[in-house]
CSV table of C-alpha atoms and ligand atoms in Angstrom, one decimal:
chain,number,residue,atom,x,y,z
R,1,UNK,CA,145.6,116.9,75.9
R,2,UNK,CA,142.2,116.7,76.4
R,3,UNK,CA,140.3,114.6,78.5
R,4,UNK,CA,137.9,112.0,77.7
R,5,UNK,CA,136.2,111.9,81.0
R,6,UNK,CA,132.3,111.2,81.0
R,7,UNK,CA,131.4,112.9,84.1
R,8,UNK,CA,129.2,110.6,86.6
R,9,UNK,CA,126.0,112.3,88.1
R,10,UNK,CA,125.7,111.9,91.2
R,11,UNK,CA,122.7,109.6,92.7
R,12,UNK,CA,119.8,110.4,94.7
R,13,UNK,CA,117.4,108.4,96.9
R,14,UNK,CA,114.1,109.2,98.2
R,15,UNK,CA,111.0,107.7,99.4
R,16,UNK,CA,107.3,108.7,100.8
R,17,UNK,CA,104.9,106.2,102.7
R,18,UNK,CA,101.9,105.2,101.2
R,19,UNK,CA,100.4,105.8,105.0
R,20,UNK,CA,97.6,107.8,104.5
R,21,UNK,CA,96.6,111.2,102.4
R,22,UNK,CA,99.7,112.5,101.1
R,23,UNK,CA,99.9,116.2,102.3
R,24,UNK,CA,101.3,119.5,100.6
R,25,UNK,CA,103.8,119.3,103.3
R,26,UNK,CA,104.9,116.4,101.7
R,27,UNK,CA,104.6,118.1,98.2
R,28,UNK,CA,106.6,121.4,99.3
R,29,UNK,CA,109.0,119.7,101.8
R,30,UNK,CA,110.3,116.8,99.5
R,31,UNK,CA,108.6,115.5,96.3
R,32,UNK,CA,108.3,119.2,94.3
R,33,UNK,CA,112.2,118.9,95.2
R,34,UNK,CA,112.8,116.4,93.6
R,35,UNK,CA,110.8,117.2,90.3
R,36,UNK,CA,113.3,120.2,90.2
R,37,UNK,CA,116.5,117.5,91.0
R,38,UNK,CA,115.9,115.1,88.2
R,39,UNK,CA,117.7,116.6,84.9
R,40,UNK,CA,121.0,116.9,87.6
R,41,UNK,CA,120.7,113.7,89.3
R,42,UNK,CA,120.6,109.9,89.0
R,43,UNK,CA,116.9,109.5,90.2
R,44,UNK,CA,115.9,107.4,92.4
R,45,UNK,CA,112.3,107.4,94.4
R,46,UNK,CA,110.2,104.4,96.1
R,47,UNK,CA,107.4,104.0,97.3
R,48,UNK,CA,107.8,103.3,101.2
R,49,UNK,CA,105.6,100.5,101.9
R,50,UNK,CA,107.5,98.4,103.8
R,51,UNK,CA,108.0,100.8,106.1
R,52,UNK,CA,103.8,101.7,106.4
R,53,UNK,CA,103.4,98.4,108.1
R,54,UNK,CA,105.0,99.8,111.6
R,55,UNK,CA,101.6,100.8,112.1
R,56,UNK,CA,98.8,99.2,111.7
R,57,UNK,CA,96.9,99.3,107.5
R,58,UNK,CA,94.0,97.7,106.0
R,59,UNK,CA,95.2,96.0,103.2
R,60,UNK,CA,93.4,96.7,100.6
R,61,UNK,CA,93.9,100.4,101.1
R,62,UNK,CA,97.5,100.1,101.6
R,63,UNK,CA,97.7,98.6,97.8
R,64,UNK,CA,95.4,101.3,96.3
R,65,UNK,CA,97.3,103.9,98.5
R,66,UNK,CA,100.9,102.8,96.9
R,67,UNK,CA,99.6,103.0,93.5
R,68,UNK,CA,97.8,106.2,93.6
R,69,UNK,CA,101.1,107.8,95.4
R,70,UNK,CA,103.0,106.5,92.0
R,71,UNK,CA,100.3,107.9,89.9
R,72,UNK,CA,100.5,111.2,92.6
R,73,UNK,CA,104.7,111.6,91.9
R,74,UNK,CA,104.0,111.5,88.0
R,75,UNK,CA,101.6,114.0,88.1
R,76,UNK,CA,104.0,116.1,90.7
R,77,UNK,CA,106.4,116.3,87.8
R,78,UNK,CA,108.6,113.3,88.2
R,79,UNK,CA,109.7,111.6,84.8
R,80,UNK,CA,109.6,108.0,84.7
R,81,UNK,CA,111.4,108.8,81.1
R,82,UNK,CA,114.5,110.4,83.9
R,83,UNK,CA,114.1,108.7,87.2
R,84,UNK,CA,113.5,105.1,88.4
R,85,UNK,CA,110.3,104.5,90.1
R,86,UNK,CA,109.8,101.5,92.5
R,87,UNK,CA,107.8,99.3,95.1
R,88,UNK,CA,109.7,98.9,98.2
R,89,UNK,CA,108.6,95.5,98.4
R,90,UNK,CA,108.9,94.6,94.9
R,91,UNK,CA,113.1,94.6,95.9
R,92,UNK,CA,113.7,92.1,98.6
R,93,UNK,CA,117.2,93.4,98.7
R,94,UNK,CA,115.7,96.3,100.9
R,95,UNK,CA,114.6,93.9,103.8
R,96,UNK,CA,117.5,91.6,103.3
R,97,UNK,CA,120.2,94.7,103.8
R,98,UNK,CA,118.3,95.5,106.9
R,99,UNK,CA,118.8,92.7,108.9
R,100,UNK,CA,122.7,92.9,108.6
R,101,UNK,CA,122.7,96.3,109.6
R,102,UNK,CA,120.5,95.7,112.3
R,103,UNK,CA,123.4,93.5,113.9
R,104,UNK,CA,125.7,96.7,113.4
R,105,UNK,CA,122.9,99.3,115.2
R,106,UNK,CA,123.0,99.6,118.5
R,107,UNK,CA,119.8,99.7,120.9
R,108,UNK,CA,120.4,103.0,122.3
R,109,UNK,CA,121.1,105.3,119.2
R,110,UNK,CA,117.6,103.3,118.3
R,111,UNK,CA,116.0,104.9,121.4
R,112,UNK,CA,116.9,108.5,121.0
R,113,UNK,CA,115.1,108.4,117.8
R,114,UNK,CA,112.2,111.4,118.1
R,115,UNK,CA,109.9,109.6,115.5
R,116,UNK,CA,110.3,106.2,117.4
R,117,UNK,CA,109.3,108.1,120.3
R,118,UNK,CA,106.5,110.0,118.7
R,119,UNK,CA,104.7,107.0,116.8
R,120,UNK,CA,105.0,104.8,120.5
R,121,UNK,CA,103.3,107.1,122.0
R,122,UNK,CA,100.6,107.7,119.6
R,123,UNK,CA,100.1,103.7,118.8
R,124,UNK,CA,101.0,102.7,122.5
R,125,UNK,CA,99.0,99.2,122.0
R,126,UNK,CA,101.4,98.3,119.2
R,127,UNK,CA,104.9,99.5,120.0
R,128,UNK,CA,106.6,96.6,117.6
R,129,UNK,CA,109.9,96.1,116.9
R,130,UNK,CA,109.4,97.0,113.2
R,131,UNK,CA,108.7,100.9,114.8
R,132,UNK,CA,111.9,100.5,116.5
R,133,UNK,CA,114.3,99.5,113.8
R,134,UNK,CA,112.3,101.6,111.7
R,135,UNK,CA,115.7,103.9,110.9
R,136,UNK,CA,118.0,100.5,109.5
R,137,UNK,CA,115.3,99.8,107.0
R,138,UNK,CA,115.3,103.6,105.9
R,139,UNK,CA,119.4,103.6,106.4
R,140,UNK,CA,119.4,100.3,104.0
R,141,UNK,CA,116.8,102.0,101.4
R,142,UNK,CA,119.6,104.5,101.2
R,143,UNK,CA,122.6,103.2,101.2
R,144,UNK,CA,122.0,100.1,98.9
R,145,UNK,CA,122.2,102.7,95.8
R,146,UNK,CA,125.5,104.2,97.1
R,147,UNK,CA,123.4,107.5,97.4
R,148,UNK,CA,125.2,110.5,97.5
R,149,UNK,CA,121.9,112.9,98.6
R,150,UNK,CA,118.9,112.4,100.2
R,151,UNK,CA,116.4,114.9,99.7
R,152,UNK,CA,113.7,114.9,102.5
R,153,UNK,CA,112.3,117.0,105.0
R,154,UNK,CA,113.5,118.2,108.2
R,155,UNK,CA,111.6,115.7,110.2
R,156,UNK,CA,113.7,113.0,108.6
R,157,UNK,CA,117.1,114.6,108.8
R,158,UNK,CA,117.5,112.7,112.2
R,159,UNK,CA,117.1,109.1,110.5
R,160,UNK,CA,119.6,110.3,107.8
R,161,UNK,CA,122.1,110.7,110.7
R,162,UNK,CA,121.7,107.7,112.0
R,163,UNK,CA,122.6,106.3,108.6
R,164,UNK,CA,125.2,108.1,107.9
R,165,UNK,CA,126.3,106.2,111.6
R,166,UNK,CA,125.6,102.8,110.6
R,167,UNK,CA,127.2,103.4,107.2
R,168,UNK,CA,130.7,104.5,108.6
R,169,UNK,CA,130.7,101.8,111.2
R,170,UNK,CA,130.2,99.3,108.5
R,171,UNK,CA,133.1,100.9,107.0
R,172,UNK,CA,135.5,101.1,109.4
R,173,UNK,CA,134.9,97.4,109.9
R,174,UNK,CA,134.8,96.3,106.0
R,175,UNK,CA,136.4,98.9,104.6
R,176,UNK,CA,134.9,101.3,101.5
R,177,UNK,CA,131.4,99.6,101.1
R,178,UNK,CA,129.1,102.1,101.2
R,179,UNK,CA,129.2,105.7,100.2
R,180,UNK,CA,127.9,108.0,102.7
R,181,UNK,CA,125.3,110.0,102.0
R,182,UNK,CA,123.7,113.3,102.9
R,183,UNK,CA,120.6,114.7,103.4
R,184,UNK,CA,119.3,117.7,101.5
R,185,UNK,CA,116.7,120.0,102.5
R,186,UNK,CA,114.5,123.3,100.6
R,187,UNK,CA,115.0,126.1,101.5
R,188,UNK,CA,111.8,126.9,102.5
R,189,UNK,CA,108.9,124.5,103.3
R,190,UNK,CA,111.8,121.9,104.9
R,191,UNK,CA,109.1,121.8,107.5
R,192,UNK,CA,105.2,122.9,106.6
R,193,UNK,CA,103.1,123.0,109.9
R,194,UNK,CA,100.1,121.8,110.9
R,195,UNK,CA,97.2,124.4,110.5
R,196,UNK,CA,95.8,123.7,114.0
R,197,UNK,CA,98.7,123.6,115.8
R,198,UNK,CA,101.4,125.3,114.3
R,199,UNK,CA,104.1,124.3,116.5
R,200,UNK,CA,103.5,120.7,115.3
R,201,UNK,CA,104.7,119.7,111.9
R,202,UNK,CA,101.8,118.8,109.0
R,203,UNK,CA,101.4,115.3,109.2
R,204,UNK,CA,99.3,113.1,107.1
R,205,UNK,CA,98.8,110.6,110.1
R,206,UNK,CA,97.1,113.3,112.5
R,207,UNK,CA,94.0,112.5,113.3
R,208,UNK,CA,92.1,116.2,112.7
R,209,UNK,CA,91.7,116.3,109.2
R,210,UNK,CA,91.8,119.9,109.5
R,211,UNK,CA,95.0,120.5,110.5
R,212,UNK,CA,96.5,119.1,106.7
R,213,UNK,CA,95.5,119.5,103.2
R,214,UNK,CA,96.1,116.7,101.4
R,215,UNK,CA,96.7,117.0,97.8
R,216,UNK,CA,93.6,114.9,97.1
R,217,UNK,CA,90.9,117.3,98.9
R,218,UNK,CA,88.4,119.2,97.0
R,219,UNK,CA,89.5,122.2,96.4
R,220,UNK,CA,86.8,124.1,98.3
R,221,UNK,CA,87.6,121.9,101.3
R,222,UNK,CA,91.6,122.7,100.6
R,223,UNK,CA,90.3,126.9,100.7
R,224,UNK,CA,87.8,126.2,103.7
R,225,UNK,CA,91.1,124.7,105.6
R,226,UNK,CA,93.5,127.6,104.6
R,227,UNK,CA,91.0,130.1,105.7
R,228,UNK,CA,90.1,128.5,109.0
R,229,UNK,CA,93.8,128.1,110.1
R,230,UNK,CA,94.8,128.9,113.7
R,231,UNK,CA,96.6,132.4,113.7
R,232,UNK,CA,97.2,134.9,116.1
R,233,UNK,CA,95.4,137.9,117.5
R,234,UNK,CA,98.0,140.4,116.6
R,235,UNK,CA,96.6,141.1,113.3
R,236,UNK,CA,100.2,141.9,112.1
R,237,UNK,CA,101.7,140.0,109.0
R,238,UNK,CA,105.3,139.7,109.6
R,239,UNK,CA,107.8,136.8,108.9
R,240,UNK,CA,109.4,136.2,112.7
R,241,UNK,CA,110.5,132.8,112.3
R,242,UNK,CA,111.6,132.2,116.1
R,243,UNK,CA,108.2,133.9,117.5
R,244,UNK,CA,106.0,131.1,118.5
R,245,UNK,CA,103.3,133.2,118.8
R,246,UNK,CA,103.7,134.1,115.1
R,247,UNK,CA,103.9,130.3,114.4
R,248,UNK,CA,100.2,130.2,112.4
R,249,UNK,CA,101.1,133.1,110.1
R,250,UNK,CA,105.1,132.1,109.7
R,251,UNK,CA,103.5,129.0,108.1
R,252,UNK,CA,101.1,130.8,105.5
R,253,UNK,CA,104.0,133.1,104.8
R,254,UNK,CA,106.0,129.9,104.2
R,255,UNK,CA,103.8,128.0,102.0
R,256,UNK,CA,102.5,131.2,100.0
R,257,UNK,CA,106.5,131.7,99.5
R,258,UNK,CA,107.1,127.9,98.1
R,259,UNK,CA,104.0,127.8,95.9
R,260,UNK,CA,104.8,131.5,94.3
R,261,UNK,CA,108.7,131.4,94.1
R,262,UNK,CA,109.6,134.1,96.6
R,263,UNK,CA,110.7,134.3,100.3
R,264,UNK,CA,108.5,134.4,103.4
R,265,UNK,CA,110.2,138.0,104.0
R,266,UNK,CA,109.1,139.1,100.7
R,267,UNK,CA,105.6,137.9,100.9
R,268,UNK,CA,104.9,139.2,104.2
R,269,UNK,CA,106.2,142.8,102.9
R,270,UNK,CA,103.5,142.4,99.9
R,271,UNK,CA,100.7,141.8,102.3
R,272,UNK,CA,102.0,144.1,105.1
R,273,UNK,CA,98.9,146.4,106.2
R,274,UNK,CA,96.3,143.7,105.0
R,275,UNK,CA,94.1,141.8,107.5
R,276,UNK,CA,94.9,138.3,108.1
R,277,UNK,CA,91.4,137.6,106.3
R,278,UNK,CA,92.6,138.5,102.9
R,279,UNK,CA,95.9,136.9,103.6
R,280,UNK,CA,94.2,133.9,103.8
R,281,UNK,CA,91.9,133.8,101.2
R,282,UNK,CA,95.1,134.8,98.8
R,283,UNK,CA,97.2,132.0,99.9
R,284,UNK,CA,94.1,129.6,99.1
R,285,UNK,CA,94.0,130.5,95.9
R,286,UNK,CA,97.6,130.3,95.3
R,287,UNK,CA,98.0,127.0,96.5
R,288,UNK,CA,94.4,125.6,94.8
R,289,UNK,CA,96.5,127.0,91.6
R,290,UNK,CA,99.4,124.7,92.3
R,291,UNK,CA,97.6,122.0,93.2
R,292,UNK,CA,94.5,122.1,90.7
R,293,UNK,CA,97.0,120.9,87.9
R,294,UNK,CA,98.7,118.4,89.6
R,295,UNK,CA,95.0,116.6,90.4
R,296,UNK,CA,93.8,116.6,86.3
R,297,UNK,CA,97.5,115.3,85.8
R,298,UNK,CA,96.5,112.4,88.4
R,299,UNK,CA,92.7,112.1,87.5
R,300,UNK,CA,94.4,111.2,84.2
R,301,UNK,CA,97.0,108.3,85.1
R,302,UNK,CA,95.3,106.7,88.2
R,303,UNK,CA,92.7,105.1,85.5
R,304,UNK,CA,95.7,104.1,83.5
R,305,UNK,CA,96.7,100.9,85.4
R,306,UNK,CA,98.5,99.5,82.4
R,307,UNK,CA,100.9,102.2,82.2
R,308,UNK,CA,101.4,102.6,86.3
R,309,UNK,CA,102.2,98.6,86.0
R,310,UNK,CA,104.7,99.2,83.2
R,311,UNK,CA,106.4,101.8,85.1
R,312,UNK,CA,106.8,100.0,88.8
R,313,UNK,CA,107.5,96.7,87.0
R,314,UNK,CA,110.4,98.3,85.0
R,315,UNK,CA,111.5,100.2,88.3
R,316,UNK,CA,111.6,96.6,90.5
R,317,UNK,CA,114.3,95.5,87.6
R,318,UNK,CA,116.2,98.3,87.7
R,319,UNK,CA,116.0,99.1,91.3
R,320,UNK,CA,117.3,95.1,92.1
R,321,UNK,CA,120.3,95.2,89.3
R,322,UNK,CA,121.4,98.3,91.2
R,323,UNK,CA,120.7,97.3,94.5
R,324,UNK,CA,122.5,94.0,94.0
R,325,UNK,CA,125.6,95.0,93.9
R,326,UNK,CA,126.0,96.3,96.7
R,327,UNK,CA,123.7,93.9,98.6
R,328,UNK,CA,126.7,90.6,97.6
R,329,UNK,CA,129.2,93.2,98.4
R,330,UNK,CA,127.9,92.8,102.3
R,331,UNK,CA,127.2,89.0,102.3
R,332,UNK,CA,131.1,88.9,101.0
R,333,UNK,CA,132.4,90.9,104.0
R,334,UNK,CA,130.0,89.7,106.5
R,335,UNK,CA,131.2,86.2,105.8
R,336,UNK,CA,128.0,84.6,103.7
R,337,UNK,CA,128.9,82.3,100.4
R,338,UNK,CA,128.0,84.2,97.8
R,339,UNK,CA,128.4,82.2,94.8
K,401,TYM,P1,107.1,110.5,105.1
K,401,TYM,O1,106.3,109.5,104.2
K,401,TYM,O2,106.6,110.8,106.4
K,401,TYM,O3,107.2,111.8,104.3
K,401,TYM,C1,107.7,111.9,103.0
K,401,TYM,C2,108.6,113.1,102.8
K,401,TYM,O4,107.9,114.3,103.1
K,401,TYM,C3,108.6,115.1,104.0
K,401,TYM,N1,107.6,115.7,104.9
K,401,TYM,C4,107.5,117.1,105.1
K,401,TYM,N2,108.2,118.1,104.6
K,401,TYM,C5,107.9,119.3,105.0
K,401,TYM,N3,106.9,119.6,105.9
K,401,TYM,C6,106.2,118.6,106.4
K,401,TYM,N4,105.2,118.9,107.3
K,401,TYM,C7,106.5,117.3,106.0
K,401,TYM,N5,105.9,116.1,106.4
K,401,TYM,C8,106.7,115.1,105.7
K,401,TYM,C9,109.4,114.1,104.8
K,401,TYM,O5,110.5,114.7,105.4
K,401,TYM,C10,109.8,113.1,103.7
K,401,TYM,O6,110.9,113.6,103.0
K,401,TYM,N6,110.9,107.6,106.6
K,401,TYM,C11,110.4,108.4,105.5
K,401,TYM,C12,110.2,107.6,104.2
K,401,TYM,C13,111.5,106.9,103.8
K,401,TYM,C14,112.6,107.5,103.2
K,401,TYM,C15,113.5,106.4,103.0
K,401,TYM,C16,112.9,108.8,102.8
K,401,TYM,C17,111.7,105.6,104.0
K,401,TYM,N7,112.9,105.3,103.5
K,401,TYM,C18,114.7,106.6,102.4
K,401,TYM,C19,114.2,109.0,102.2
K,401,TYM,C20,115.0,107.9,102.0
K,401,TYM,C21,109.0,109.0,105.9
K,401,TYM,O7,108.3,108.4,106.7
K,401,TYM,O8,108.6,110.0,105.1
């Protein structure tokens, strides 16, 4: 007999932080990603802002930083037609999960957390609590959608742990409430380096400007960084990943491998002989050629407020039916009236 069955895609979550410039590491480690998820997947991506308040913003550019990071994921590729697009803050469902979770996270698994460590000792005059329970707001953006995969980058993979924790305590108390997810990484560009310190992951908080490209620079600036990026003194292109020495070129070979399709391996065999000098100036241009389309898509929709306001205001509906459910689901187990 045959089977009427209407197979259920599965659902995916993920988020960026309107915190600053957003960088191609961002791009190559999460949001081109996702453009390639969304005919697969149930779509769902946000725009972190809740979460940018950890550390200290200026208002003003904190609202024209979330809307040009919707504008930004459109232009990427994503397809508000496919995927729901959202404000954090537009769904109060996202704070209100967090505080019952934070009563089933414990302090310490709170403290082992790299990125709490990291950010406190960067903002050491503002070491808030918000830092600190950073990872149950992240865990309740995730698991209020009963996400089954979280594609991010490799600096995150530690906060999806901890979520995948606090989800399967919650369960063994309550039983099947939420669905535990996993995290999902490229693979390659999980984790672009900075171009001044290639040890150190690109960031779009560090303070040298130099050391990221952000997919808003001008593109001669975006070449001028490329071609000024710390190396070694070898003079040797070869992909050996576990070489810190290599670190500098590992990275080029990286990103010139995401932005043309092929492996680090097999780039590093193309340029084998060259000097690092035309290396350079050929991954430039490659990734000026992935990001020059992106920016006339942007140019285009960041003056089209109307249509960026249609989108997020359509995403905060959908995003709260969704997130309902599973939001009176907890209040019910916990113990709260819910209707
Ligand atoms: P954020 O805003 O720091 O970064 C957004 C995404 O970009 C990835 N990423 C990188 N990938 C490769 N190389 C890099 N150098 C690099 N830098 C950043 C990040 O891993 C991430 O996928 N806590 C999150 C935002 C968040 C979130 C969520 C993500 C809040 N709630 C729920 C997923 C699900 C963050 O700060 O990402």
């Amino acid at each position: 007999m045959e089977q009427n069955v209407t197979e259920q895609k599965k659902r995916i979550f993920s988020g960026v932080q309107p915190s600053g410039n957003i960088t191609l590491g961002n791009y190559l480690g999460a949001i081109k990603n996702w453009v390639s998820l969304q005919d697969d997947y149930e779509c769902i991506f946000a725009m972190m802002d809740l979460h940018t308040i950890t550390v200290r913003q200026t208002p003003a550019e904190l609202r024209k930083r979330t809307l040009e990071l919707l504008a930004l994921y459109i232009a990427c590729g994503i397809d508000p037609e496919k995927c729901t697009l959202f404000i954090q803050s537009h769904n109060s469902a996202h704070a209100e999960l967090a505080w019952v979770l934070n009563c089933y996270t414990y302090m310490g698994e709170l403290q082992r957390m790299t990125q709490f460590k990291d950010k406190s000792a960067r903002h050491a005059d503002n070491i808030n609590a918000g830092l600190f329970t950073y990872p149950v707001l992240m865990a309740s953006d995730i698991l209020l959608y009963q996400t089954d995969l979280v594609p991010v980058g490799k600096d995150q993979m530690q906060h999806i742990e901890i979520c995948r924790d606090i989800a399967q305590r919650f369960n063994a108390l309550y039983g099947d409430v939420f669905k535990i997810p996993e995290g999902l990484l490229v693979k390659s560009g999980a984790k672009i380096m900075s171009l001044q310190e290639p040890t150190k992951k690109m960031s779009k908080s560090d303070p040298n400007p130099k050391s990221f490209i952000s997919m808003m620079d001008d593109f001669n600036v975006i070449s001028k960084k490329i071609k000024s990026a710390v190396t070694d003194s070898e003079g040797i292109i070869e992909y050996r990943p576990d070489d810190e020495n290599k670190a500098g070129i590992n990275n080029l070979l990286s990103i010139m491998a995401v932005v043309t399709g092929s492996t680090p391996e097999d780039v590093a065999k193309n340029f084998s002989g060259e000097g690092y000098g035309t290396f350079k100036s050929a991954v430039a241009d490659a990734v000026v050629d992935t990001i020059r389309p992106i920016r006339e898509e942007y140019d285009r929709l960041i003056k089209d407020k109307a249509y960026l306001q249609q989108i997020y205001k359509n995403g905060a509906e959908s995003s709260h039916r969704l997130a309902q459910r599973t939001l009176k689901k907890v209040y019910k187990k916990v113990g709260f009236i819910v209707d």
